Short mmCIF file of C-alpha atoms in Angstrom, two decimals:
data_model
loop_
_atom_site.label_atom_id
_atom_site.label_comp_id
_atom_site.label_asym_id
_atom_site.label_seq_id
_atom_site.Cartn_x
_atom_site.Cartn_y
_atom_site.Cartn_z
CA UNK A 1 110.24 86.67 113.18
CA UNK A 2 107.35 84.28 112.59
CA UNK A 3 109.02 81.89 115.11
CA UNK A 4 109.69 84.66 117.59
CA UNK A 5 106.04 85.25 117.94
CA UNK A 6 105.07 81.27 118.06
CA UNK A 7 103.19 81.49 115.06
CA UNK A 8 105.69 78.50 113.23
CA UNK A 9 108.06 76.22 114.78
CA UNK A 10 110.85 74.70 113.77
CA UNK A 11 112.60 71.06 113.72
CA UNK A 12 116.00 71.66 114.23
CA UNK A 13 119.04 72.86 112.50
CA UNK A 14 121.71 72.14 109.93
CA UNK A 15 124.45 74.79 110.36
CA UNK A 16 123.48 77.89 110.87
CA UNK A 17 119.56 77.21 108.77
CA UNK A 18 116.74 76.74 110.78
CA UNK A 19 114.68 72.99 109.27
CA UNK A 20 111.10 73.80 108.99
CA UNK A 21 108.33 70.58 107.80
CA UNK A 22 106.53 71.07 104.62
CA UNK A 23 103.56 72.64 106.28
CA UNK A 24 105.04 75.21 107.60
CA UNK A 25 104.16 76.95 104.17
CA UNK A 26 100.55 76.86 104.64
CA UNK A 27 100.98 77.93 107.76
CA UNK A 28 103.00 80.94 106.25
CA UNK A 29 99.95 81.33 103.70
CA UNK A 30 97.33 81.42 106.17
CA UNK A 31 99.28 83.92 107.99
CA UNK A 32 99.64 86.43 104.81
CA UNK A 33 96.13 86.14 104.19
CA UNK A 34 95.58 87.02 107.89
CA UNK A 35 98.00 89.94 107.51
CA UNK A 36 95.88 91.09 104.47
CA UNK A 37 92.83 91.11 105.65
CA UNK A 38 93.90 93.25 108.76
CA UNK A 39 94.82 90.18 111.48
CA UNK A 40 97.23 91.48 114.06
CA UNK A 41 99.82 88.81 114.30
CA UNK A 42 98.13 87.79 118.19
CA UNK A 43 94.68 87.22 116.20
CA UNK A 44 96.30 84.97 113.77
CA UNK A 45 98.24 82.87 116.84
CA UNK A 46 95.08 82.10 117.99
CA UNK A 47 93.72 80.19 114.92
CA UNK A 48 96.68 77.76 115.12
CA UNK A 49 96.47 74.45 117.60
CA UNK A 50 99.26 74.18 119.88
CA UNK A 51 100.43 71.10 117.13
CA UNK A 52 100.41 74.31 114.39
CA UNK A 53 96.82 72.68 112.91
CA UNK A 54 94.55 75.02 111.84
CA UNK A 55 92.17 76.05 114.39
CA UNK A 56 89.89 78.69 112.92
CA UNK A 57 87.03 80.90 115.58
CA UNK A 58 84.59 81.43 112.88
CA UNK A 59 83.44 84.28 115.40
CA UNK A 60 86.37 86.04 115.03
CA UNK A 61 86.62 85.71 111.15
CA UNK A 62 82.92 86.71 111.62
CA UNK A 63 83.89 90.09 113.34
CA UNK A 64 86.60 90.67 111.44
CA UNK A 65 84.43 90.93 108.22
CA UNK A 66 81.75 93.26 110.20
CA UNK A 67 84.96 95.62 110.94
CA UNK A 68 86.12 95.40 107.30
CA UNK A 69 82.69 96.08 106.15
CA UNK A 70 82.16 99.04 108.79
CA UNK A 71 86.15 100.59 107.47
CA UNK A 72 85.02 99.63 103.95
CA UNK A 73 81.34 101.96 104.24
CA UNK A 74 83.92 104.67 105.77
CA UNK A 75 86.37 104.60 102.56
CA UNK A 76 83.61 105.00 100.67
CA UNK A 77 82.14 107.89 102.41
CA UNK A 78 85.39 110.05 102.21
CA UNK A 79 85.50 108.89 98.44
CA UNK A 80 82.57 110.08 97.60
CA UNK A 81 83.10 113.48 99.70
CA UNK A 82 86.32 113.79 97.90
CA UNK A 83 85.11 113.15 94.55
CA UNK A 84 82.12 115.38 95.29
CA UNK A 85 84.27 118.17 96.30
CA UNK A 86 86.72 118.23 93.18
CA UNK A 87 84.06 118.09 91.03
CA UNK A 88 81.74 120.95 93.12
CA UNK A 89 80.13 123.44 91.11
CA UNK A 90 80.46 125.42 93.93
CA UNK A 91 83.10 128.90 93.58
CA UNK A 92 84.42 128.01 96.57
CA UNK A 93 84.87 124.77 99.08
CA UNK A 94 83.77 126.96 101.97
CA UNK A 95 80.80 127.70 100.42
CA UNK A 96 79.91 124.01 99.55
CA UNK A 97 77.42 122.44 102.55
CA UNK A 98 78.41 119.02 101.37
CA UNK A 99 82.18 119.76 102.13
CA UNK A 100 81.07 121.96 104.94
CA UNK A 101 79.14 118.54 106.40
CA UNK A 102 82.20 116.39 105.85
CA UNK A 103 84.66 118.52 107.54
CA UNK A 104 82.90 118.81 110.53
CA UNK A 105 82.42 114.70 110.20
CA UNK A 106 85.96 114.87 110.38
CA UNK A 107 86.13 117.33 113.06
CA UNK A 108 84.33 115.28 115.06
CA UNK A 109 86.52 112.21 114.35
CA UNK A 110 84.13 110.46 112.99
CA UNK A 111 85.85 110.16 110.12
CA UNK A 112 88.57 107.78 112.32
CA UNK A 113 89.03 103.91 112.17
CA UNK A 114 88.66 102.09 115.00
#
């Protein structure tokens, strides 16, 4: 799949394997950590050379950890609306203008990512 998408290359064949050089396996590493920290698999291309070196756009790891932090600020917000509402004193939800303020946050789709 990896080679499908250019993101690893390899050397030939024996049979019906495909021959891969040793670094193909940090290459596979930096792509999992990519994955994990929310790369699309077209980001990660991009921060391989042509020769498969690493090639890294510190501007794009740069915005990449202003999104995470921005999604991150947003998780927290719906935890702590969540955890606020099972724990309201209130009788009922309805009547609760914390819950009553995140609904209509999430009404408004501010709640969304991206």
């Amino acid at each position: 799949f990896y080679e499908e998408k250019g993101l690893i290359a390899s050397v030939g064949r024996q049979g019906l394997r495909r021959l891969f050089t040793p670094g193909v396996l940090d290459q596979l590493s930096v792509i999992a950590l990519g994955r994990a920290a929310g790369f699309s698999l077209d980001e990660i291309k991009t921060v391989f050379s042509p020769q498969g070196q690493l090639d890294i756009d510190r501007q794009l790891l740069s915005r990449k950890a202003d999104e995470l932090d921005r999604t991150i600020k947003r998780f927290k917000a719906m935890s702590n609306g969540l955890r606020h509402a099972a724990e309201c004193p209130a009788p009922n939800h309805a009547e609760c203008p914390k819950f009553q303020r995140l609904m209509k946050a999430a009404g408004a789709g501010a709640l969304k990512g991206r």
